[in-house]
PDB file of C-alpha atoms and ligand atoms in Angstrom:
ATOM      1  CA  MET A  18      -0.048   0.024  -0.121  1.00 93.00           C
ATOM      2  CA  LEU A  19       3.427   2.307   1.248  1.00 95.00           C
ATOM      3  CA  SER A  20       6.378   2.207   1.371  1.00 95.00           C
ATOM      4  CA  PHE A  21       9.531   4.204   2.573  1.00 96.00           C
ATOM      5  CA  ASN A  22      12.419   3.376   1.093  1.00 96.00           C
ATOM      6  CA  SER A  23      15.754   4.945   1.787  1.00 97.00           C
ATOM      7  CA  VAL A  24      14.165   8.023   2.672  1.00 97.00           C
ATOM      8  CA  SER A  25      15.852  10.712   3.972  1.00 97.00           C
ATOM      9  CA  PHE A  26      14.442  14.489   4.380  1.00 97.00           C
ATOM     10  CA  THR A  27      15.977  18.079   5.532  1.00 96.00           C
ATOM     11  CA  TYR A  28      13.955  21.155   5.626  1.00 93.00           C
ATOM     12  CA  GLN A  29      15.711  23.589   3.949  1.00 89.00           C
ATOM     13  CA  SER A  30      16.162  25.540   7.615  1.00 86.00           C
ATOM     14  CA  GLY A  31      18.411  22.635   7.899  1.00 80.00           C
ATOM     15  CA  GLY A  32      16.741  20.633  10.089  1.00 85.00           C
ATOM     16  CA  ASN A  33      17.359  16.462   9.277  1.00 92.00           C
ATOM     17  CA  ILE A  34      14.713  14.924   9.832  1.00 96.00           C
ATOM     18  CA  LEU A  35      14.508  11.575   8.349  1.00 97.00           C
ATOM     19  CA  ASP A  36      17.746   9.676   7.222  1.00 97.00           C
ATOM     20  CA  ASN A  37      17.698   7.012   5.401  1.00 97.00           C
ATOM     21  CA  LEU A  38      14.304   5.627   6.754  1.00 97.00           C
ATOM     22  CA  SER A  39      12.323   2.512   5.306  1.00 97.00           C
ATOM     23  CA  PHE A  40       8.958   1.184   6.179  1.00 98.00           C
ATOM     24  CA  ASN A  41       6.140  -0.803   4.705  1.00 97.00           C
ATOM     25  CA  VAL A  42       2.262  -0.802   4.905  1.00 98.00           C
ATOM     26  CA  ARG A  43       0.321  -3.494   3.371  1.00 97.00           C
ATOM     27  CA  PRO A  44      -3.137  -2.916   2.379  1.00 96.00           C
ATOM     28  CA  GLY A  45      -6.188  -2.937   5.394  1.00 96.00           C
ATOM     29  CA  GLU A  46      -3.809  -2.233   8.261  1.00 97.00           C
ATOM     30  CA  PHE A  47      -4.129  -0.023  10.823  1.00 98.00           C
ATOM     31  CA  ILE A  48      -0.687   1.309  11.923  1.00 98.00           C
ATOM     32  CA  SER A  49       0.001   3.689  14.836  1.00 98.00           C
ATOM     33  CA  ILE A  50       2.723   6.260  14.570  1.00 98.00           C
ATOM     34  CA  VAL A  51       4.238   7.327  18.034  1.00 97.00           C
ATOM     35  CA  GLY A  52       7.522   9.460  19.244  1.00 95.00           C
ATOM     36  CA  VAL A  53       8.344  12.237  20.924  1.00 93.00           C
ATOM     37  CA  SER A  54       6.781  15.660  19.942  1.00 92.00           C
ATOM     38  CA  GLY A  55       9.552  17.040  17.139  1.00 92.00           C
ATOM     39  CA  SER A  56      10.174  13.474  16.230  1.00 93.00           C
ATOM     40  CA  GLY A  57       8.932  13.983  12.893  1.00 95.00           C
ATOM     41  CA  LYS A  58       5.809  12.365  12.736  1.00 96.00           C
ATOM     42  CA  SER A  59       3.702  14.824  11.108  1.00 95.00           C
ATOM     43  CA  THR A  60       6.869  15.551   8.138  1.00 96.00           C
ATOM     44  CA  ILE A  61       6.594  11.517   7.849  1.00 97.00           C
ATOM     45  CA  PHE A  62       2.602  12.863   6.679  1.00 96.00           C
ATOM     46  CA  ARG A  63       3.528  15.438   4.721  1.00 94.00           C
ATOM     47  CA  LEU A  64       5.882  14.085   2.310  1.00 96.00           C
ATOM     48  CA  VAL A  65       3.584  10.705   2.252  1.00 95.00           C
ATOM     49  CA  THR A  66       1.246  13.088   1.135  1.00 92.00           C
ATOM     50  CA  GLY A  67       3.277  14.759  -1.273  1.00 91.00           C
ATOM     51  CA  LEU A  68       3.338  18.543   0.294  1.00 90.00           C
ATOM     52  CA  ASP A  69       7.148  17.296   0.639  1.00 93.00           C
ATOM     53  CA  GLU A  70       9.405  15.904  -1.467  1.00 94.00           C
ATOM     54  CA  PRO A  71      12.423  13.478  -0.235  1.00 95.00           C
ATOM     55  CA  SER A  72      15.673  14.766  -0.411  1.00 95.00           C
ATOM     56  CA  ALA A  73      16.871  11.432  -0.932  1.00 96.00           C
ATOM     57  CA  GLY A  74      15.163   8.047  -1.627  1.00 96.00           C
ATOM     58  CA  ILE A  75      11.802   6.734  -2.988  1.00 94.00           C
ATOM     59  CA  ILE A  76       8.190   6.528  -1.757  1.00 94.00           C
ATOM     60  CA  SER A  77       5.821   4.514  -3.532  1.00 93.00           C
ATOM     61  CA  LEU A  78       2.008   4.723  -2.697  1.00 91.00           C
ATOM     62  CA  ALA A  79      -0.071   1.625  -4.233  1.00 84.00           C
ATOM     63  CA  SER A  80      -2.718   3.794  -6.019  1.00 65.00           C
ATOM     64  CA  ASP A  81      -0.238   6.107  -8.197  1.00 63.00           C
ATOM     65  CA  GLN A  82       1.922   4.494 -10.553  1.00 63.00           C
ATOM     66  CA  ASN A  83       3.681   7.796 -12.088  1.00 67.00           C
ATOM     67  CA  ASN A  84       4.948   8.882  -8.585  1.00 68.00           C
ATOM     68  CA  GLN A  85       2.582  11.340  -8.439  1.00 77.00           C
ATOM     69  CA  ARG A  86       1.308  11.589  -4.741  1.00 81.00           C
ATOM     70  CA  LEU A  87      -1.014  14.919  -4.502  1.00 80.00           C
ATOM     71  CA  GLY A  88      -4.603  13.867  -3.856  1.00 80.00           C
ATOM     72  CA  LYS A  89      -3.984  10.140  -3.301  1.00 85.00           C
ATOM     73  CA  VAL A  90      -4.495   9.774   0.364  1.00 90.00           C
ATOM     74  CA  GLY A  91      -6.820  10.977   2.395  1.00 90.00           C
ATOM     75  CA  TYR A  92      -5.247  13.731   4.482  1.00 91.00           C
ATOM     76  CA  MET A  93      -6.597  15.080   8.094  1.00 89.00           C
ATOM     77  CA  PRO A  94      -4.181  17.106   9.598  1.00 85.00           C
ATOM     78  CA  GLN A  95      -3.337  18.150  12.849  1.00 80.00           C
ATOM     79  CA  GLN A  96      -5.460  21.381  13.041  1.00 78.00           C
ATOM     80  CA  ASP A  97      -8.617  20.681  11.496  1.00 72.00           C
ATOM     81  CA  LEU A  98      -8.606  23.104   9.070  1.00 81.00           C
ATOM     82  CA  LEU A  99     -12.202  23.485   8.216  1.00 90.00           C
ATOM     83  CA  LEU A 100     -13.530  26.543   6.747  1.00 94.00           C
ATOM     84  CA  PRO A 101     -15.118  28.866   8.519  1.00 95.00           C
ATOM     85  CA  TRP A 102     -17.133  30.374   6.323  1.00 96.00           C
ATOM     86  CA  ARG A 103     -18.645  27.465   5.147  1.00 96.00           C
ATOM     87  CA  THR A 104     -21.578  25.209   6.616  1.00 96.00           C
ATOM     88  CA  ILE A 105     -21.122  22.014   7.067  1.00 95.00           C
ATOM     89  CA  LEU A 106     -22.138  20.499   4.473  1.00 96.00           C
ATOM     90  CA  GLU A 107     -20.649  22.450   2.505  1.00 95.00           C
ATOM     91  CA  ASN A 108     -17.186  21.804   4.446  1.00 94.00           C
ATOM     92  CA  ALA A 109     -17.766  18.283   3.789  1.00 94.00           C
ATOM     93  CA  CYS A 110     -18.459  18.454   0.140  1.00 95.00           C
ATOM     94  CA  LEU A 111     -15.596  20.591  -0.622  1.00 92.00           C
ATOM     95  CA  PRO A 112     -12.822  17.547  -1.649  1.00 90.00           C
ATOM     96  CA  LEU A 113     -16.002  16.568  -4.127  1.00 93.00           C
ATOM     97  CA  GLU A 114     -16.260  19.986  -5.225  1.00 93.00           C
ATOM     98  CA  ILE A 115     -11.950  20.241  -5.648  1.00 88.00           C
ATOM     99  CA  ALA A 116     -12.781  17.002  -7.721  1.00 87.00           C
ATOM    100  CA  GLY A 117     -14.841  18.828 -10.226  1.00 92.00           C
ATOM    101  CA  MET A 118     -18.223  17.041  -9.043  1.00 93.00           C
ATOM    102  CA  ASP A 119     -21.136  19.690  -9.251  1.00 95.00           C
ATOM    103  CA  LYS A 120     -22.515  20.969  -6.473  1.00 95.00           C
ATOM    104  CA  ARG A 121     -25.958  20.128  -6.454  1.00 96.00           C
ATOM    105  CA  GLU A 122     -24.737  15.627  -6.774  1.00 96.00           C
ATOM    106  CA  ALA A 123     -21.919  16.616  -4.028  1.00 95.00           C
ATOM    107  CA  ARG A 124     -24.734  17.359  -1.465  1.00 95.00           C
ATOM    108  CA  ASN A 125     -26.578  14.280  -2.633  1.00 95.00           C
ATOM    109  CA  GLN A 126     -23.554  12.357  -1.840  1.00 93.00           C
ATOM    110  CA  VAL A 127     -22.672  14.056   1.015  1.00 94.00           C
ATOM    111  CA  MET A 128     -25.908  14.090   2.963  1.00 94.00           C
ATOM    112  CA  PRO A 129     -26.429   9.986   3.848  1.00 91.00           C
ATOM    113  CA  LEU A 130     -22.862   9.833   5.301  1.00 91.00           C
ATOM    114  CA  LEU A 131     -23.527  12.536   7.712  1.00 92.00           C
ATOM    115  CA  HIS A 132     -26.044  11.121   9.584  1.00 87.00           C
ATOM    116  CA  GLU A 133     -23.714   8.043   9.170  1.00 83.00           C
ATOM    117  CA  PHE A 134     -20.527  10.118  10.834  1.00 84.00           C
ATOM    118  CA  GLY A 135     -23.469  11.064  13.347  1.00 84.00           C
ATOM    119  CA  LEU A 136     -23.491  14.938  12.442  1.00 90.00           C
ATOM    120  CA  ALA A 137     -27.061  14.848  11.508  1.00 87.00           C
ATOM    121  CA  GLY A 138     -28.941  18.009  11.960  1.00 91.00           C
ATOM    122  CA  THR A 139     -25.868  19.904  11.943  1.00 94.00           C
ATOM    123  CA  LYS A 140     -25.600  20.616   8.171  1.00 94.00           C
ATOM    124  CA  ASP A 141     -26.739  24.596   8.114  1.00 96.00           C
ATOM    125  CA  ASP A 142     -24.372  24.508  11.513  1.00 96.00           C
ATOM    126  CA  TYR A 143     -20.940  26.930  11.106  1.00 96.00           C
ATOM    127  CA  PRO A 144     -18.094  25.240  12.285  1.00 94.00           C
ATOM    128  CA  ALA A 145     -17.345  27.655  15.062  1.00 94.00           C
ATOM    129  CA  LYS A 146     -20.777  26.715  16.435  1.00 94.00           C
ATOM    130  CA  LEU A 147     -19.470  22.816  16.895  1.00 92.00           C
ATOM    131  CA  SER A 148     -17.527  20.402  20.150  1.00 87.00           C
ATOM    132  CA  GLY A 149     -14.222  20.127  19.021  1.00 82.00           C
ATOM    133  CA  GLY A 150     -15.698  16.161  18.875  1.00 81.00           C
ATOM    134  CA  MET A 151     -17.988  16.859  15.741  1.00 87.00           C
ATOM    135  CA  LYS A 152     -15.355  19.371  13.991  1.00 89.00           C
ATOM    136  CA  GLN A 153     -13.332  16.554  14.179  1.00 86.00           C
ATOM    137  CA  ARG A 154     -15.877  13.829  12.500  1.00 87.00           C
ATOM    138  CA  VAL A 155     -16.280  16.187  10.029  1.00 91.00           C
ATOM    139  CA  ALA A 156     -12.941  16.954   9.027  1.00 90.00           C
ATOM    140  CA  PHE A 157     -12.353  12.809   9.273  1.00 86.00           C
ATOM    141  CA  LEU A 158     -15.155  12.556   6.802  1.00 89.00           C
ATOM    142  CA  ARG A 159     -13.770  14.741   4.425  1.00 90.00           C
ATOM    143  CA  ALA A 160     -10.404  12.495   4.542  1.00 89.00           C
ATOM    144  CA  VAL A 161     -12.800   9.733   3.907  1.00 86.00           C
ATOM    145  CA  LEU A 162     -14.815  11.777   0.766  1.00 88.00           C
ATOM    146  CA  SER A 163     -11.793  12.410  -0.729  1.00 85.00           C
ATOM    147  CA  GLY A 164     -12.346   9.045  -1.789  1.00 83.00           C
ATOM    148  CA  ASN A 165      -8.967   7.386  -1.048  1.00 87.00           C
ATOM    149  CA  PRO A 166      -8.063   4.157   0.529  1.00 89.00           C
ATOM    150  CA  LEU A 167      -5.046   5.346   2.484  1.00 94.00           C
ATOM    151  CA  LEU A 168      -5.869   7.807   5.700  1.00 94.00           C
ATOM    152  CA  LEU A 169      -3.866   9.801   7.153  1.00 95.00           C
ATOM    153  CA  LEU A 170      -4.894  10.716  10.684  1.00 95.00           C
ATOM    154  CA  ASP A 171      -2.496  13.401  12.797  1.00 94.00           C
ATOM    155  CA  GLU A 172      -3.724  13.291  16.366  1.00 92.00           C
ATOM    156  CA  PRO A 173      -7.266  13.605  15.544  1.00 89.00           C
ATOM    157  CA  PHE A 174      -8.412  12.898  18.822  1.00 87.00           C
ATOM    158  CA  SER A 175      -5.876  15.151  21.502  1.00 85.00           C
ATOM    159  CA  ALA A 176      -8.380  17.473  21.844  1.00 76.00           C
ATOM    160  CA  LEU A 177     -11.549  15.607  23.143  1.00 80.00           C
ATOM    161  CA  ASP A 178     -12.351  14.396  27.252  1.00 84.00           C
ATOM    162  CA  ALA A 179     -11.236  10.865  27.983  1.00 88.00           C
ATOM    163  CA  ILE A 180     -14.647   9.612  27.493  1.00 87.00           C
ATOM    164  CA  THR A 181     -15.570  10.951  24.097  1.00 83.00           C
ATOM    165  CA  LYS A 182     -12.034   9.859  23.260  1.00 88.00           C
ATOM    166  CA  LEU A 183     -13.034   6.331  23.849  1.00 91.00           C
ATOM    167  CA  SER A 184     -16.509   6.727  21.800  1.00 87.00           C
ATOM    168  CA  MET A 185     -14.463   8.479  19.379  1.00 86.00           C
ATOM    169  CA  GLN A 186     -12.176   5.524  18.496  1.00 92.00           C
ATOM    170  CA  GLU A 187     -14.645   2.911  18.683  1.00 91.00           C
ATOM    171  CA  TRP A 188     -16.340   4.935  16.234  1.00 86.00           C
ATOM    172  CA  LEU A 189     -13.199   4.712  14.395  1.00 90.00           C
ATOM    173  CA  VAL A 190     -12.787   1.350  14.337  1.00 93.00           C
ATOM    174  CA  THR A 191     -16.409   0.606  12.958  1.00 90.00           C
ATOM    175  CA  GLN A 192     -15.427   3.305   9.824  1.00 87.00           C
ATOM    176  CA  TRP A 193     -12.096   1.518   8.976  1.00 92.00           C
ATOM    177  CA  GLU A 194     -13.736  -2.100   9.015  1.00 92.00           C
ATOM    178  CA  ARG A 195     -16.388  -0.874   7.084  1.00 89.00           C
ATOM    179  CA  ARG A 196     -14.407   0.827   4.555  1.00 87.00           C
ATOM    180  CA  LYS A 197     -11.635  -1.654   4.711  1.00 90.00           C
ATOM    181  CA  SER A 198      -9.173   1.672   4.146  1.00 92.00           C
ATOM    182  CA  THR A 199      -5.837   1.540   5.495  1.00 96.00           C
ATOM    183  CA  VAL A 200      -5.192   3.750   8.410  1.00 96.00           C
ATOM    184  CA  LEU A 201      -2.018   5.401   9.469  1.00 97.00           C
ATOM    185  CA  PHE A 202      -2.739   7.248  13.043  1.00 97.00           C
ATOM    186  CA  ILE A 203      -0.526   9.740  14.686  1.00 97.00           C
ATOM    187  CA  THR A 204      -1.359   9.861  19.003  1.00 96.00           C
ATOM    188  CA  HIS A 205       0.905  10.434  21.803  1.00 94.00           C
ATOM    189  CA  ASP A 206      -1.851   7.814  23.796  1.00 95.00           C
ATOM    190  CA  ILE A 207      -0.026   4.679  24.511  1.00 96.00           C
ATOM    191  CA  GLU A 208      -3.125   2.955  25.213  1.00 96.00           C
ATOM    192  CA  GLU A 209      -5.052   4.613  21.814  1.00 97.00           C
ATOM    193  CA  ALA A 210      -2.320   2.937  19.879  1.00 98.00           C
ATOM    194  CA  LEU A 211      -2.722   0.055  21.740  1.00 98.00           C
ATOM    195  CA  PHE A 212      -6.547  -0.649  21.466  1.00 97.00           C
ATOM    196  CA  LEU A 213      -6.186   0.379  17.613  1.00 97.00           C
ATOM    197  CA  SER A 214      -3.874  -0.556  15.866  1.00 98.00           C
ATOM    198  CA  ASP A 215      -2.161  -3.683  14.153  1.00 98.00           C
ATOM    199  CA  ARG A 216       0.949  -2.968  14.294  1.00 98.00           C
ATOM    200  CA  ILE A 217       2.879   0.153  16.067  1.00 98.00           C
ATOM    201  CA  PHE A 218       5.637   2.230  14.633  1.00 98.00           C
ATOM    202  CA  LEU A 219       8.019   4.135  17.266  1.00 97.00           C
ATOM    203  CA  LEU A 220       9.901   6.817  15.900  1.00 95.00           C
ATOM    204  CA  GLN A 221      13.339   6.574  17.409  1.00 83.00           C
ATOM    205  CA  ASN A 222      16.591   8.979  17.202  1.00 81.00           C
ATOM    206  CA  LYS A 223      16.861  11.829  15.639  1.00 87.00           C
ATOM    207  CA  PRO A 224      16.856  12.162  12.706  1.00 94.00           C
ATOM    208  CA  VAL A 225      15.593   8.721  12.223  1.00 96.00           C
ATOM    209  CA  THR A 226      17.070   5.999  10.689  1.00 96.00           C
ATOM    210  CA  SER A 227      14.486   3.535  11.429  1.00 95.00           C
ATOM    211  CA  VAL A 228      10.876   2.456  12.979  1.00 96.00           C
ATOM    212  CA  ASP A 229      10.831   0.161  15.842  1.00 95.00           C
ATOM    213  CA  VAL A 230       7.937  -2.389  14.956  1.00 96.00           C
ATOM    214  CA  ILE A 231       5.595  -3.625  17.550  1.00 96.00           C
ATOM    215  CA  GLU A 232       3.013  -6.135  16.568  1.00 97.00           C
ATOM    216  CA  ILE A 233      -0.006  -6.228  18.926  1.00 97.00           C
ATOM    217  CA  PRO A 234      -1.036  -9.698  20.118  1.00 96.00           C
ATOM    218  CA  LEU A 235      -5.082  -8.930  19.568  1.00 96.00           C
ATOM    219  CA  GLY A 236      -7.248  -9.758  17.165  1.00 95.00           C
ATOM    220  CA  ARG A 237     -10.996  -8.540  16.776  1.00 95.00           C
ATOM    221  CA  PRO A 238     -13.345  -7.283  17.905  1.00 93.00           C
ATOM    222  CA  ARG A 239     -11.172  -6.319  20.884  1.00 95.00           C
ATOM    223  CA  THR A 240     -12.551  -4.932  24.052  1.00 94.00           C
ATOM    224  CA  ARG A 241     -10.981  -2.595  26.329  1.00 94.00           C
ATOM    225  CA  SER A 242     -10.128  -4.888  28.959  1.00 95.00           C
ATOM    226  CA  ASP A 243      -7.896  -6.866  26.067  1.00 96.00           C
ATOM    227  CA  LEU A 244      -5.863  -3.849  27.828  1.00 95.00           C
ATOM    228  CA  HIS A 245      -5.360  -5.392  30.859  1.00 96.00           C
ATOM    229  CA  ARG A 246      -4.171  -8.589  29.486  1.00 96.00           C
ATOM    230  CA  PRO A 247      -0.793  -9.294  31.324  1.00 96.00           C
ATOM    231  CA  GLU A 248       1.085  -9.151  27.511  1.00 96.00           C
ATOM    232  CA  MET A 249      -0.199  -5.954  26.972  1.00 97.00           C
ATOM    233  CA  LEU A 250       0.987  -4.237  30.062  1.00 97.00           C
ATOM    234  CA  LEU A 251       4.277  -5.578  29.698  1.00 96.00           C
ATOM    235  CA  LEU A 252       3.989  -4.135  26.006  1.00 96.00           C
ATOM    236  CA  LYS A 253       2.587  -0.837  27.265  1.00 96.00           C
ATOM    237  CA  GLU A 254       5.437  -0.491  30.081  1.00 96.00           C
ATOM    238  CA  LYS A 255       8.051  -1.402  27.197  1.00 94.00           C
ATOM    239  CA  LEU A 256       6.609   1.393  25.048  1.00 95.00           C
ATOM    240  CA  MET A 257       6.535   3.614  27.869  1.00 94.00           C
ATOM    241  CA  SER A 258      10.054   3.233  28.593  1.00 92.00           C
ATOM    242  CA  ARG A 259      11.557   3.567  25.586  1.00 91.00           C
ATOM    243  CA  LEU A 260       9.754   7.159  24.718  1.00 89.00           C
ATOM    244  CA  GLN A 261      11.072   8.057  27.967  1.00 87.00           C
ATOM    245  CA  SER A 262      14.461   7.535  27.072  1.00 83.00           C
ATOM    246  CA  GLU A 263      13.913   9.940  24.262  1.00 73.00           C
ATOM    247  CA  VAL A 264      12.761  12.343  26.523  1.00 67.00           C
ATOM    248  CA  THR A 265      15.540  12.455  28.648  1.00 56.00           C
ATOM    249  CA  VAL A 266      17.908  11.712  26.053  1.00 47.00           C
TER     250      VAL A 266
HETATM  251  N1  ATP B  30       8.308  23.878   8.364  1.00 74.83           N
HETATM  252  C1  ATP B  30       9.243  23.533   8.953  1.00 74.83           C
HETATM  253  N2  ATP B  30      10.317  24.321   8.628  1.00 74.83           N
HETATM  254  C2  ATP B  30      11.227  23.632   9.275  1.00 74.83           C
HETATM  255  N3  ATP B  30      11.423  22.603  10.269  1.00 74.83           N
HETATM  256  C3  ATP B  30      10.419  22.190  10.851  1.00 74.83           C
HETATM  257  C4  ATP B  30       9.229  22.693  10.118  1.00 74.83           C
HETATM  258  N4  ATP B  30       8.186  21.674  10.228  1.00 74.83           N
HETATM  259  C5  ATP B  30       8.643  21.086  10.949  1.00 74.83           C
HETATM  260  N5  ATP B  30      10.140  20.868  11.152  1.00 74.83           N
HETATM  261  C6  ATP B  30      10.855  20.514  12.414  1.00 74.83           C
HETATM  262  O1  ATP B  30      10.700  19.509  12.321  1.00 74.83           O
HETATM  263  C7  ATP B  30      10.855  18.697  13.619  1.00 74.83           C
HETATM  264  C8  ATP B  30       9.889  17.461  13.304  1.00 74.83           C
HETATM  265  O2  ATP B  30       8.815  18.535  12.843  1.00 74.83           O
HETATM  266  P1  ATP B  30       7.192  17.686  12.884  1.00 74.83           P
HETATM  267  O3  ATP B  30       6.043  18.557  12.744  1.00 74.83           O
HETATM  268  O4  ATP B  30       7.302  16.098  11.977  1.00 74.83           O
HETATM  269  O5  ATP B  30       7.240  16.928  14.623  1.00 74.83           O
HETATM  270  P2  ATP B  30       6.188  15.593  15.157  1.00 74.83           P
HETATM  271  O6  ATP B  30       6.366  14.485  15.490  1.00 74.83           O
HETATM  272  O7  ATP B  30       5.029  15.938  14.302  1.00 74.83           O
HETATM  273  O8  ATP B  30       5.647  16.607  16.657  1.00 74.83           O
HETATM  274  P3  ATP B  30       4.584  16.557  17.713  1.00 74.83           P
HETATM  275  O9  ATP B  30       4.249  15.506  17.874  1.00 74.83           O
HETATM  276  O10 ATP B  30       4.904  18.218  17.976  1.00 74.83           O
HETATM  277  O11 ATP B  30       3.283  17.222  16.287  1.00 74.83           O
HETATM  278  C9  ATP B  30      11.195  19.436  14.980  1.00 74.83           C
HETATM  279  O12 ATP B  30      11.657  19.453  15.139  1.00 74.83           O
HETATM  280  C10 ATP B  30      10.144  20.858  14.103  1.00 74.83           C
HETATM  281  O13 ATP B  30      10.633  21.836  14.560  1.00 74.83           O
HETATM  282 MG1   MG B  31       2.972  16.689  14.547  1.00 74.83          MG
END
């Protein structure tokens, strides 16, 4: 679905972020990316989307034969980026309109999805009126409407209270299973990563030279109590101590 082959990336201002980094993502996987603040997680997403280009190495997307990555993934950036002057329905229609669809047809497609995404009744509201969780749903719906099978979600639930977060996680798993998409999910929340993922990519070192790949030994469907199994508690400990050692280095 996605591969990084010996990818290096340096910001023009001189920050060397990735150095000879390789990893693979298989179709249908749910991958969480964790790493301390500033380690390069959002940078990896910008490279996948094609908003930035690597200084060396190759990024391959299954959906793209011509090495043109722009517009080939559904991307939910770290901020929700809803347009304040467009209603929720108009915001959700944006990717379809950008793709050249007639406005009326776009509305017809989006209306049933608003319901499915728990946004029924908000279609004529402006973003300012919505709660953080609802805004994140609109941003997620917009990423899904891009029609791309690979979704990049950058800390989508970081602004939510603990209870809302749990219900959004379950909602996300349902959406992911229903749509059979492939998800890359950035989070600082280890329990969230353990609950959601097939595999976790832990970014270490600066610049990032490799990802530490952690397979989650749980089937699906999962319940919260699975996180209390001894092997999961050990895994959590291991992840926490690795992240901690990164912070103190
Ligand atoms: N446009 C930019 N120009 C120069 N340096 C940048 C730019 N964007 C990010 N950086 C630097 O690159 C490094 C990685 O940034 P990135 O945003 O990828 O981190 P992150 O892992 O997503 O962090 P966080 O968890 O805080 O979101 C940081 O040191 C940051 O200061
Ligand atoms: Mg980030």
